Short mmCIF file of C-alpha atoms in Angstrom, two decimals:
data_model
loop_
_atom_site.label_atom_id
_atom_site.label_comp_id
_atom_site.label_asym_id
_atom_site.label_seq_id
_atom_site.Cartn_x
_atom_site.Cartn_y
_atom_site.Cartn_z
CA MET A 25 222.03 379.41 188.45
CA ALA A 26 219.11 380.29 186.04
CA GLN A 27 218.83 383.93 186.03
CA GLU A 28 216.04 386.46 183.75
CA ASP A 29 216.24 390.26 182.78
CA ALA A 30 214.96 392.19 185.82
CA ALA A 31 212.62 394.84 185.05
CA VAL A 32 215.16 397.88 184.54
CA ALA A 33 213.72 401.61 185.79
CA ASP A 34 213.57 404.44 184.05
CA SER A 35 213.59 408.05 184.86
CA ALA A 36 209.49 407.23 184.77
CA THR A 37 209.91 404.50 187.10
CA VAL A 38 208.82 404.85 190.56
CA VAL A 39 210.02 401.05 192.51
CA SER A 40 212.98 398.62 191.51
CA VAL A 41 213.60 395.33 193.24
CA GLU A 42 216.50 392.74 193.54
CA THR A 43 216.49 389.32 194.08
CA THR A 44 218.86 388.45 196.82
CA TRP A 45 219.28 385.26 198.65
CA ALA A 46 217.90 382.39 199.95
CA ASP A 47 219.06 379.52 203.32
CA GLY A 48 217.47 376.52 204.09
CA ILE A 49 215.44 376.17 207.52
CA ASN A 50 214.52 372.60 207.50
CA GLU A 51 213.72 369.51 204.87
CA THR A 52 210.46 371.86 203.81
CA SER A 53 211.39 375.30 204.90
CA VAL A 54 213.92 378.00 203.43
CA VAL A 55 213.50 382.07 204.36
CA ALA A 56 214.22 383.91 201.37
CA ALA A 57 214.81 387.66 200.29
CA GLY A 58 214.61 390.37 198.11
CA ASN A 59 215.92 393.98 198.53
CA VAL A 60 213.97 397.08 197.29
CA THR A 61 216.68 399.18 195.41
CA SER A 62 214.30 402.56 194.81
CA LEU A 63 211.44 404.13 195.58
CA ALA A 64 209.81 407.26 194.42
CA ASP A 65 209.31 409.56 197.18
CA ASN A 66 206.00 409.72 199.07
CA GLU A 67 205.45 406.43 197.45
CA SER A 68 204.36 403.02 198.91
CA ALA A 69 205.40 399.86 197.54
CA THR A 70 203.92 396.38 197.84
CA VAL A 71 206.78 393.12 197.79
CA TRP A 72 206.66 389.55 198.00
CA LEU A 73 208.56 386.24 196.49
CA GLU A 74 207.50 383.94 193.79
CA TYR A 75 209.26 380.50 193.57
CA ARG A 76 208.76 377.47 191.60
CA THR A 77 210.08 373.94 191.08
CA ASN A 78 213.20 374.27 188.94
CA GLY A 79 211.32 373.71 185.38
CA SER A 80 208.07 374.46 186.41
CA THR A 81 206.10 376.98 184.34
CA THR A 82 204.10 377.96 187.70
CA TRP A 83 204.62 380.82 189.61
CA GLN A 84 203.80 380.51 193.64
CA SER A 85 203.16 383.93 195.55
CA THR A 86 203.86 384.52 199.34
CA ALA A 87 201.56 387.20 201.38
CA GLN A 88 202.38 390.42 200.12
CA GLN A 89 204.07 393.09 202.55
CA THR A 90 203.78 397.12 202.16
CA VAL A 91 207.05 399.15 202.31
CA ASP A 92 207.44 402.80 202.14
CA SER A 93 211.18 403.03 201.72
CA VAL A 94 214.36 401.16 199.61
CA GLY A 95 215.56 398.19 201.85
CA PRO A 96 215.47 394.23 202.43
CA PHE A 97 212.42 392.28 202.47
CA ARG A 98 212.24 388.20 203.56
CA GLU A 99 209.69 385.53 203.74
CA VAL A 100 209.80 381.99 204.65
CA LEU A 101 208.52 379.47 202.22
CA THR A 102 207.10 376.32 203.86
CA GLY A 103 205.54 372.77 202.66
CA LEU A 104 208.80 372.63 200.62
CA GLU A 105 209.62 369.53 198.76
CA SER A 106 212.77 367.80 200.53
CA GLY A 107 216.30 367.88 198.98
CA ALA A 108 213.78 369.41 195.97
CA THR A 109 215.47 372.60 193.77
CA TYR A 110 213.09 375.94 193.54
CA GLU A 111 213.45 378.86 191.31
CA TYR A 112 212.49 381.92 192.98
CA ARG A 113 212.57 385.71 192.26
CA ALA A 114 211.83 389.39 194.28
CA ARG A 115 208.51 391.11 192.97
CA ALA A 116 207.67 394.68 193.66
CA ALA A 117 204.88 397.39 192.60
CA SER A 118 203.54 400.44 193.51
CA ASN A 119 200.67 402.86 193.30
CA SER A 120 202.47 405.00 190.56
CA SER A 121 204.14 402.33 188.63
CA SER A 122 203.68 398.37 187.06
CA GLU A 123 205.13 395.00 188.55
CA VAL A 124 208.93 395.06 188.59
CA ASN A 125 210.89 391.65 189.37
CA GLY A 126 214.35 390.78 190.44
CA SER A 127 216.45 388.04 189.05
CA VAL A 128 215.73 384.55 188.99
CA GLU A 129 217.73 382.65 191.41
CA THR A 130 217.80 378.97 192.94
CA PHE A 131 217.73 377.53 195.70
CA THR A 132 217.63 373.65 196.65
CA VAL A 133 215.90 372.72 200.29
CA PRO A 134 218.26 370.76 203.11
CA ASP A 135 217.14 367.29 202.55
CA ASN A 136 215.76 365.15 205.45
CA PRO A 137 218.90 362.93 206.54
CA PRO A 138 218.91 360.02 208.94
CA VAL A 139 219.34 360.70 212.52
CA VAL A 140 221.41 357.79 214.33
CA GLU A 141 222.63 358.08 218.04
CA THR A 142 225.25 354.80 219.89
CA GLY A 143 224.84 353.26 222.85
CA PRO A 144 227.93 352.06 225.01
CA ALA A 145 229.63 348.94 224.05
CA GLU A 146 228.44 345.56 225.74
CA ARG A 147 229.48 342.06 226.41
CA VAL A 148 233.40 342.94 225.85
CA THR A 149 236.14 340.41 225.72
CA GLU A 150 239.55 340.16 224.95
CA SER A 151 238.78 339.43 220.83
CA SER A 152 234.96 341.16 220.48
CA ALA A 153 232.08 343.44 221.67
CA ARG A 154 228.74 344.02 220.84
CA LEU A 155 228.07 347.59 219.66
CA THR A 156 224.49 349.09 219.82
CA ALA A 157 223.35 351.75 218.04
CA THR A 158 219.33 353.70 217.40
CA VAL A 159 218.25 355.04 214.37
CA GLU A 160 215.90 358.08 214.99
CA TRP A 161 214.48 358.75 211.84
CA LEU A 162 215.27 357.25 207.91
CA GLY A 163 214.52 360.55 206.66
CA ASN A 164 212.87 360.25 203.00
CA ALA A 165 214.32 356.98 202.76
CA ASP A 166 212.66 353.69 202.48
CA SER A 167 215.74 351.66 204.02
CA ALA A 168 219.31 352.00 205.02
CA GLU A 169 222.21 350.09 206.04
CA VAL A 170 223.82 350.09 209.52
CA VAL A 171 227.61 349.76 209.48
CA PHE A 172 230.27 350.08 212.55
CA VAL A 173 233.54 351.08 212.06
CA VAL A 174 236.03 349.89 214.81
CA SER A 175 240.02 351.42 214.85
CA PRO A 176 242.07 351.37 217.46
CA VAL A 177 242.52 354.87 219.44
CA GLY A 178 245.10 357.06 217.31
CA SER A 179 245.23 353.95 214.56
CA ASP A 180 244.27 354.03 211.23
CA THR A 181 243.52 350.59 211.18
CA THR A 182 239.91 349.62 211.24
CA VAL A 183 237.51 347.08 211.73
CA SER A 184 233.86 346.87 210.05
CA THR A 185 231.04 345.12 210.96
CA SER A 186 229.37 343.13 208.13
CA GLY A 187 226.24 345.55 208.31
CA GLN A 188 222.46 345.19 208.87
CA THR A 189 219.62 346.72 206.68
CA ILE A 190 216.67 348.25 208.40
CA THR A 191 213.34 349.51 206.66
CA ASP A 192 212.17 351.71 210.00
CA SER A 193 213.60 353.56 212.69
CA GLY A 194 214.90 351.15 216.16
CA SER A 195 217.90 349.96 217.84
CA VAL A 196 220.67 347.92 215.73
CA GLY A 197 223.21 345.81 217.32
CA GLU A 198 226.67 343.87 215.64
CA THR A 199 229.44 342.25 217.31
CA VAL A 200 232.76 343.30 216.04
CA ARG A 201 235.52 340.71 216.13
CA LYS A 202 239.03 339.86 215.47
CA LEU A 203 239.49 342.66 218.17
CA ARG A 204 243.15 342.85 219.88
CA PRO A 205 243.05 342.19 223.68
CA ASN A 206 243.84 344.93 226.25
CA THR A 207 243.29 347.56 223.50
CA THR A 208 241.01 350.95 223.42
CA TYR A 209 238.81 350.74 219.99
CA GLU A 210 236.16 353.73 219.02
CA ALA A 211 233.83 352.77 217.19
CA VAL A 212 231.37 354.91 214.79
CA ALA A 213 228.01 353.81 213.62
CA HIS A 214 227.32 354.70 209.70
CA VAL A 215 223.79 354.61 208.43
CA HIS A 216 223.86 355.06 204.51
CA ALA A 217 219.65 355.52 202.97
CA SER A 218 218.65 354.33 199.97
CA ASP A 219 217.76 357.84 198.85
CA GLY A 220 221.56 358.38 199.07
CA ASP A 221 222.01 360.24 202.31
CA ASN A 222 224.23 359.40 204.88
CA ALA A 223 224.55 360.12 208.93
CA THR A 224 227.44 359.19 211.47
CA ALA A 225 227.43 358.76 215.13
CA GLY A 226 230.16 358.85 217.68
CA PRO A 227 232.91 357.89 218.33
CA VAL A 228 231.98 355.49 221.22
CA GLN A 229 234.96 354.11 223.38
CA PHE A 230 235.63 350.63 225.11
CA THR A 231 238.87 348.72 226.01
CA THR A 232 238.99 345.09 225.22
CA ASP A 233 239.61 342.59 228.03
CA THR A 234 243.06 341.07 228.70
CA GLN A 235 243.66 337.82 227.00
CA PHE A 236 242.26 334.43 228.82
CA VAL A 237 245.56 332.56 229.04
CA VAL A 238 246.46 328.67 230.30
CA THR A 239 249.62 327.24 229.91
CA THR A 240 250.58 323.73 230.02
CA ASP A 241 253.80 323.46 232.60
CA GLY A 242 254.52 320.44 232.84
CA VAL A 243 254.03 316.44 232.78
CA GLY A 244 255.73 313.65 234.51
CA THR A 245 255.63 309.78 234.52
CA VAL A 246 253.79 308.04 237.36
CA ASN A 247 254.03 304.42 236.63
CA GLU A 248 253.11 302.53 233.94
CA THR A 249 249.34 303.60 233.72
CA ALA A 250 249.90 307.02 235.19
CA VAL A 251 251.15 310.61 234.50
CA ARG A 252 250.89 313.69 236.07
CA LEU A 253 249.91 317.26 234.50
CA SER A 254 250.79 320.81 235.64
CA GLY A 255 249.12 323.82 234.19
CA SER A 256 248.00 327.55 235.24
CA VAL A 257 245.62 330.33 234.05
CA VAL A 258 247.94 333.28 233.60
CA ASP A 259 244.92 335.59 233.10
CA LEU A 260 241.13 335.27 233.31
CA GLY A 261 240.63 337.87 230.26
CA GLY A 262 238.25 339.98 232.53
CA ALA A 263 235.67 336.96 233.15
CA ASP A 264 235.02 336.29 237.23
CA SER A 265 235.74 332.58 236.74
CA ALA A 266 236.81 329.91 234.66
CA ASP A 267 236.56 326.26 234.19
CA VAL A 268 240.23 324.65 233.71
CA GLY A 269 241.22 320.73 232.81
CA PHE A 270 243.74 319.00 230.25
CA GLU A 271 242.67 317.17 227.41
CA TYR A 272 244.82 313.82 226.39
CA ARG A 273 245.19 311.33 223.50
CA GLU A 274 247.37 308.74 222.53
CA ARG A 275 249.81 310.24 220.39
CA GLY A 276 248.79 309.90 216.70
CA ALA A 277 244.86 309.74 217.62
CA THR A 278 242.52 312.61 216.36
CA GLU A 279 240.21 312.87 219.47
CA TRP A 280 240.99 314.72 222.36
CA MET A 281 239.60 312.92 225.95
CA GLN A 282 238.98 315.31 228.48
CA THR A 283 239.52 315.21 232.07
CA ALA A 284 237.24 316.60 234.86
CA TRP A 285 237.44 320.75 235.07
CA THR A 286 238.40 322.52 238.27
CA THR A 287 236.94 326.02 238.76
CA VAL A 288 239.02 328.54 239.32
CA THR A 289 238.50 332.85 240.26
CA ALA A 290 242.02 333.88 239.80
CA PRO A 291 245.29 333.11 238.42
CA GLY A 292 247.64 329.83 239.28
CA THR A 293 248.37 326.36 239.31
CA VAL A 294 246.31 323.67 238.29
CA ASN A 295 247.65 319.88 238.44
CA GLU A 296 245.86 316.56 237.54
CA THR A 297 246.83 312.58 238.15
CA LEU A 298 245.53 310.86 234.68
CA THR A 299 244.92 307.48 235.59
CA GLY A 300 243.72 304.50 233.48
CA LEU A 301 246.44 304.69 231.02
CA SER A 302 247.91 302.07 229.00
CA PRO A 303 251.53 300.85 229.75
CA GLU A 304 254.14 302.14 227.25
CA THR A 305 252.32 304.51 225.50
CA THR A 306 253.11 307.88 224.54
CA TYR A 307 250.69 310.52 225.21
CA GLU A 308 249.67 313.98 224.31
CA VAL A 309 248.20 316.22 226.68
CA ARG A 310 247.76 320.12 226.83
CA ALA A 311 245.73 322.15 229.65
CA THR A 312 242.47 323.85 228.20
CA GLY A 313 240.50 326.31 230.08
CA ALA A 314 236.91 327.27 229.50
CA ALA A 315 235.83 331.14 230.57
CA VAL A 316 232.65 332.24 232.51
CA ASP A 317 232.27 335.30 229.49
CA ASN A 318 232.57 332.06 226.74
CA ASP A 319 236.23 332.71 226.53
CA ARG A 320 238.09 329.43 225.36
CA ALA A 321 242.22 328.95 225.54
CA THR A 322 244.44 326.14 225.06
CA GLY A 323 247.85 325.50 226.43
CA GLU A 324 250.28 323.84 224.72
CA THR A 325 250.71 320.49 223.65
CA LEU A 326 253.48 318.11 225.51
CA THR A 327 253.69 314.62 225.12
CA VAL A 328 254.57 311.48 228.06
CA ALA A 329 255.36 307.93 227.93
CA THR A 330 254.05 305.69 230.52
CA ASP A 331 256.54 303.22 231.67
CA SER A 332 256.61 299.78 230.71
CA ALA A 333 254.54 297.58 232.45
CA PHE A 334 255.91 295.26 235.95
CA ALA A 335 256.18 291.93 234.42
CA VAL A 336 256.59 288.32 235.86
CA SER A 337 256.45 284.96 233.96
CA THR A 338 255.76 281.71 234.85
CA ASP A 339 257.95 279.75 232.10
CA SER A 340 257.90 275.82 233.20
CA ALA A 341 257.21 273.50 235.99
CA THR A 342 259.21 270.05 235.58
CA VAL A 343 258.30 266.99 237.79
CA VAL A 344 261.89 266.21 240.16
CA ASN A 345 260.29 263.30 241.50
CA ASP A 346 257.31 261.82 243.32
CA THR A 347 257.83 264.72 245.79
CA ALA A 348 259.42 267.33 244.01
CA VAL A 349 258.72 269.86 241.10
CA THR A 350 261.28 272.38 239.71
CA VAL A 351 259.24 275.99 239.01
CA ASP A 352 260.94 278.16 236.01
CA GLY A 353 260.50 281.56 235.71
CA GLY A 354 261.78 285.43 235.23
CA VAL A 355 261.32 289.29 235.62
CA THR A 356 260.61 290.59 232.26
CA ASP A 357 260.17 294.04 232.98
CA LEU A 358 260.70 296.14 236.20
CA GLY A 359 258.50 298.93 234.67
CA GLY A 360 260.47 301.95 235.73
CA ALA A 361 261.13 300.47 239.02
CA ASP A 362 264.48 300.23 241.24
CA ALA A 363 263.80 296.91 242.41
CA ALA A 364 261.60 294.14 243.05
CA THR A 365 260.37 291.02 245.07
CA VAL A 366 260.45 287.71 243.41
CA THR A 367 258.27 284.76 244.76
CA VAL A 368 257.67 281.10 243.92
CA GLU A 369 254.29 279.94 244.98
CA TYR A 370 252.44 276.83 245.06
CA ARG A 371 249.28 275.28 246.32
CA ARG A 372 247.43 271.43 245.97
CA ALA A 373 245.04 272.24 243.07
CA GLY A 374 241.61 272.88 244.09
CA THR A 375 242.49 274.44 247.56
CA SER A 376 242.83 278.23 247.73
CA GLU A 377 245.84 279.19 249.86
CA TRP A 378 249.08 279.72 248.14
CA LEU A 379 252.25 278.64 249.86
CA THR A 380 255.73 280.22 249.24
CA ALA A 381 258.61 277.99 248.30
CA ARG A 382 261.19 280.60 247.64
CA ARG A 383 261.52 284.55 247.90
CA THR A 384 263.84 286.47 245.53
CA GLU A 385 265.05 290.00 245.82
CA VAL A 386 266.42 291.44 242.23
CA ALA A 387 267.14 294.62 240.56
CA SER A 388 266.92 293.59 237.42
CA THR A 389 265.58 291.85 234.87
CA GLY A 390 266.38 287.64 234.99
CA ASP A 391 265.51 284.51 235.49
CA VAL A 392 264.37 282.66 238.91
CA SER A 393 263.79 279.14 239.90
CA ALA A 394 262.34 277.36 243.01
CA THR A 395 262.46 273.15 243.44
CA VAL A 396 259.26 273.05 245.43
CA THR A 397 259.77 269.65 247.91
CA GLY A 398 257.83 268.07 250.49
CA LEU A 399 254.86 267.56 247.75
CA GLU A 400 252.73 264.48 247.95
CA ALA A 401 253.22 261.77 245.40
CA GLY A 402 250.68 261.31 242.36
CA THR A 403 249.05 264.71 243.06
CA ASP A 404 248.12 267.70 240.85
CA TYR A 405 249.92 271.16 242.10
CA GLU A 406 249.26 274.25 240.64
CA VAL A 407 252.55 276.29 240.75
CA ARG A 408 253.12 280.57 239.68
CA VAL A 409 255.40 283.37 239.67
CA THR A 410 254.29 286.57 241.68
CA GLY A 411 256.32 289.69 241.58
CA SER A 412 256.18 293.22 243.87
CA ALA A 413 257.74 296.19 242.75
CA SER A 414 259.61 298.80 244.73
CA ASP A 415 257.69 301.43 243.07
CA GLY A 416 253.92 299.53 244.23
CA ASP A 417 253.37 297.72 241.46
CA ARG A 418 252.70 293.82 241.79
CA ALA A 419 252.46 291.11 239.03
CA THR A 420 251.87 287.07 238.70
CA GLY A 421 252.74 285.05 236.20
CA ALA A 422 250.27 282.46 234.48
CA VAL A 423 249.31 279.27 236.87
CA ARG A 424 250.58 276.23 235.35
CA THR A 425 249.80 272.46 236.73
CA VAL A 426 252.10 269.97 237.60
CA THR A 427 251.34 266.18 238.63
CA THR A 428 254.01 264.67 240.95
CA ASP A 429 255.18 261.73 240.50
CA ARG A 430 253.39 258.38 241.77
CA ALA A 431 255.39 256.50 244.89
CA ALA A 432 257.44 253.51 243.41
CA SER A 433 256.37 249.99 243.86
CA ALA A 434 258.37 247.03 243.32
CA PRO A 435 257.24 244.72 240.47
CA ALA A 436 255.49 241.58 241.49
CA VAL A 437 255.89 237.87 240.91
CA ASP A 438 252.42 236.63 240.24
CA SER A 439 253.69 233.12 239.14
CA PHE A 440 256.50 230.89 239.22
CA THR A 441 256.59 227.24 238.44
CA THR A 442 259.55 224.45 237.73
CA ASP A 443 258.72 221.80 235.19
CA GLN A 444 260.64 219.27 235.71
CA LYS A 445 261.68 216.21 233.21
CA ARG A 446 262.25 213.11 234.18
CA SER A 447 265.47 211.11 232.43
CA PRO A 448 267.23 208.49 232.95
CA ASN A 449 270.61 209.46 232.73
CA PRO A 450 272.46 211.25 235.27
CA HIS A 451 271.36 214.74 233.77
CA LEU A 452 268.78 217.15 235.22
CA GLU A 453 266.75 219.60 232.69
CA PHE A 454 263.49 221.84 233.85
CA THR A 455 261.67 224.92 232.46
CA ALA A 456 261.05 227.52 234.36
CA ASP A 457 257.48 229.57 233.77
CA TRP A 458 256.52 232.85 235.69
CA ASP A 459 254.53 235.82 235.11
CA VAL A 460 255.16 239.27 236.88
CA SER A 461 252.96 242.61 236.74
CA ASP A 462 254.22 245.92 237.89
CA ALA A 463 251.69 248.83 239.73
CA ASP A 464 253.99 251.61 238.29
CA GLY A 465 254.03 250.12 234.70
CA ASP A 466 257.11 250.00 234.32
CA LEU A 467 258.75 246.54 234.06
CA ASP A 468 262.29 246.45 232.64
CA THR A 469 264.14 242.68 233.46
CA VAL A 470 263.12 239.31 234.63
CA THR A 471 266.22 237.24 235.25
CA VAL A 472 266.12 233.51 235.94
CA GLU A 473 269.16 231.60 237.95
CA VAL A 474 270.40 228.53 238.80
CA VAL A 475 272.50 228.88 241.86
CA ASP A 476 273.91 225.10 243.32
CA SER A 477 274.59 224.05 247.01
CA ASP A 478 277.85 226.00 247.45
CA GLY A 479 275.91 229.36 246.35
CA ARG A 480 277.24 229.39 242.58
CA VAL A 481 275.15 230.55 239.96
CA VAL A 482 275.70 228.03 237.26
CA ARG A 483 273.06 228.67 234.35
CA THR A 484 271.12 232.25 233.88
CA ALA A 485 269.12 233.86 231.79
CA THR A 486 267.31 237.48 231.13
CA THR A 487 264.52 238.73 229.50
CA SER A 488 264.17 242.32 228.77
CA VAL A 489 260.51 243.15 229.47
CA SER A 490 258.41 246.48 229.72
CA GLY A 491 254.91 247.67 230.65
CA GLY A 492 252.60 246.63 233.82
CA SER A 493 252.73 242.99 233.04
CA ALA A 494 254.96 240.00 231.34
CA SER A 495 255.16 236.07 231.41
CA GLY A 496 257.86 234.15 229.89
CA ALA A 497 259.83 230.64 229.94
CA ASP A 498 263.32 229.99 230.19
CA SER A 499 264.22 226.08 229.17
CA PHE A 500 267.91 224.46 231.36
CA LYS A 501 270.02 221.35 231.19
CA LEU A 502 272.79 220.39 233.65
CA LYS A 503 274.78 217.17 232.91
CA HIS A 504 276.26 214.78 235.60
CA VAL A 505 274.71 216.19 238.12
CA ARG A 506 273.18 213.17 239.49
CA ASN A 507 271.92 213.46 243.69
CA GLN A 508 272.25 217.06 243.31
CA ARG A 509 270.16 220.14 244.14
CA PHE A 510 269.89 223.18 242.73
CA THR A 511 268.08 226.54 243.46
CA VAL A 512 266.16 228.39 240.72
CA ARG A 513 265.87 232.13 241.68
CA LEU A 514 263.54 234.50 240.13
CA THR A 515 264.32 238.13 240.19
CA VAL A 516 261.89 241.04 238.49
CA THR A 517 263.20 244.54 238.18
CA ASP A 518 261.55 247.65 237.09
CA GLU A 519 262.82 250.63 235.66
CA SER A 520 262.62 252.86 238.95
CA GLY A 521 265.14 249.96 240.47
CA HIS A 522 263.22 248.02 242.29
CA SER A 523 262.82 244.18 242.39
CA THR A 524 261.30 240.99 243.68
CA THR A 525 262.99 237.76 243.71
CA GLU A 526 261.61 234.43 244.67
CA THR A 527 263.06 231.07 244.34
CA ARG A 528 262.13 227.17 243.79
CA THR A 529 264.14 223.90 244.32
CA VAL A 530 264.69 221.30 241.58
CA ALA A 531 267.34 217.54 242.20
CA GLU A 532 268.15 215.26 239.68
#
């Protein structure tokens, strides 16, 4: 505090004064006081205060007051500069004395701080809340930063917003995040003005919602293309309702697929049958939810594998003869079922109705076989193996085509002649010429026999043939057979064992 020497009254001094105190009223006004410490009898004095900004050389004066006794006096100094430091002193004069002054003292005008008020917390969730405040006055500052500081009641742990800069009075709102569910917090608004002044408002209390929670409770396989999912909404987290469903993906995939949503208005269970999956595949599944207050929740990820697919096969179809074929197949996978009915089916090619050749009950994988009889010769047939599992699954093997053998026909003798040579000797010499054919194309042998009148075969010749036709000639010579007759017998045989015989007669 600066100070100048006060005038000291001697024996001739009629009046003396001292500077006593000064208090701020507001950002532009101060009340300052002095004290008349001595005054001659029957005298009155004029008193006033002088003031100037710190560092100035020019004094300003208040209005003068007249006093007729010792004691304090004061004046309100107005129009001051907010936050500035001033020097001031008390002064006095009487009719019989010169002017005197008290010591020079200093005071600082009160600053003009910002004014702020907090509002109630809004949009409170389990992890966030929107805080509001109204800055009614910036004081002498050009701008200010508004920050909300939040802490659990009774805790030193704080969470602060990032802050907003304002250049005028008005409302400010910020969302504070990373709060704990079901916790009571108190929030204080802090205003940091650009001129160094600060202001606070609050605290205002609010309680975060309970947490929105969903769980993945269980998964189960239905069959090779479907699984059963179950989950729960444990807590809606203060929301009125939520949409709950399940996400799923093949294990190893990155993208989740979403089931249809179910809207719930209270905690409880949610079930879903997921269909259209791939057989024998492992899936990851989890419950997921979206509350109406924009909270989201996800349950634990579980894995489930679909069954392998129920499968049968048609392995082969083999011709037995012209009226029968054998069909071989099997059950390659029961697809999780306990048993299955396997059927061998057939139909004439070009028809629509399948006929049953054999139906077999099986309790494990393995081969099945059936011989289909009563078919038409030389006809195309379609055959297949089908199955119906005990869990309702069905399967069909490949359709195979088979053609029955044509009905066997006997070979034919197209021509058969004997060319006899005349001789003066008692000998018989001739050539058997023949042409044979077979519609089945499976000629095998041609045998020519010479039979005497007693039925004995005296000569024979056999020729191997093949295909659908053949021709040949066999020569014979019989000696000393004068006046004897012989039968020439030709027999043609095919590979199926069918044969045809014709005879001719020769004589010496």
